[in-house]
């Protein structure tokens, strides 16, 4: 299938989104080399970042699709393009946590790596101007984003995604500490996984050494960012295949 980009409709911190010519049902997503942290306050970039995140995301979406999870992924083109199903995005960041780190560790003064069992699902309102604030279920209903019934469904789906992702990363000797996902609604009104799943949106620790291989390297100045992302990509490609 040949796809051609149409108009630029949105530019975010890590991606540019275009229409696809003659395909109103699809989007053309270009993964950028830039990365930001703390709501865009800290900025950086490295040469193959867009390509690595596209590759990692594509492999993960294909894995999840094979396990029955609805994902927006359609195809991967060139070095940093992903063709996706167009969705009506829900303005929520859904975070799932298996171990304490980041904002949760800070909020409750927990030891880093403390096991969270059962895993925790949290919602954040996707609004840069407000710094993506935490939301309770009641807040989500108050803003008419979802019904209580839909919230339950979204939590169940997110925990299922966690179960498959944990297994996916365990196979390459990586501990999935936590991650953020975003969902949209299909024409048929079903929840579909959108956005990306990459070292930008997951905390990934080497199982043997605990070394951080994700965006915390950039957030916390822990060492070369590209080395971490490359390590994740190489391990995944060795097991799940190079072909994109
Ligand atoms: P947090 O501990 O900072 O709340 O982050 C939880 C997870 O969500 C972590 O894997 C990083 C990811 N995340 C994003 O993908 N985007 C964001 O804007 C934030 C704050 C976190
Ligand atoms: N994604 C946010 C930003 O781009 C925050 C983060 O990931 O730390 O600034």
JSON list of C-alpha atoms and ligand atoms in Angstrom, two decimals, residues 13 36-41 200 215 219, ligand 2:
[
{"chain": "A", "resi": 13, "resn": "UNK", "atom": "CA", "xyz": [6.68, 17.91, 21.42]},
{"chain": "A", "resi": 36, "resn": "UNK", "atom": "CA", "xyz": [11.33, 17.34, 26.32]},
{"chain": "A", "resi": 37, "resn": "UNK", "atom": "CA", "xyz": [10.73, 16.91, 30.03]},
{"chain": "A", "resi": 38, "resn": "UNK", "atom": "CA", "xyz": [8.88, 18.72, 32.82]},
{"chain": "A", "resi": 39, "resn": "UNK", "atom": "CA", "xyz": [6.17, 19.88, 30.41]},
{"chain": "A", "resi": 40, "resn": "UNK", "atom": "CA", "xyz": [8.58, 21.21, 27.82]},
{"chain": "A", "resi": 41, "resn": "UNK", "atom": "CA", "xyz": [10.83, 23.13, 30.25]},
{"chain": "A", "resi": 200, "resn": "UNK", "atom": "CA", "xyz": [9.69, 8.37, 26.26]},
{"chain": "A", "resi": 215, "resn": "UNK", "atom": "CA", "xyz": [13.73, 9.07, 29.36]},
{"chain": "A", "resi": 219, "resn": "UNK", "atom": "CA", "xyz": [15.11, 14.03, 32.89]},
{"chain": "B", "resi": 2, "resn": "LIG", "atom": "N1", "xyz": [6.18, 14.56, 28.43]},
{"chain": "B", "resi": 2, "resn": "LIG", "atom": "C1", "xyz": [6.42, 15.71, 29.23]},
{"chain": "B", "resi": 2, "resn": "LIG", "atom": "C2", "xyz": [7.22, 16.73, 28.44]},
{"chain": "B", "resi": 2, "resn": "LIG", "atom": "O1", "xyz": [7.39, 16.54, 27.29]},
{"chain": "B", "resi": 2, "resn": "LIG", "atom": "C3", "xyz": [6.96, 15.42, 30.59]},
{"chain": "B", "resi": 2, "resn": "LIG", "atom": "C4", "xyz": [7.85, 14.24, 30.82]},
{"chain": "B", "resi": 2, "resn": "LIG", "atom": "O2", "xyz": [7.83, 13.26, 30.08]},
{"chain": "B", "resi": 2, "resn": "LIG", "atom": "O3", "xyz": [8.62, 14.28, 31.80]},
{"chain": "B", "resi": 2, "resn": "LIG", "atom": "O4", "xyz": [7.69, 17.74, 28.91]}
]
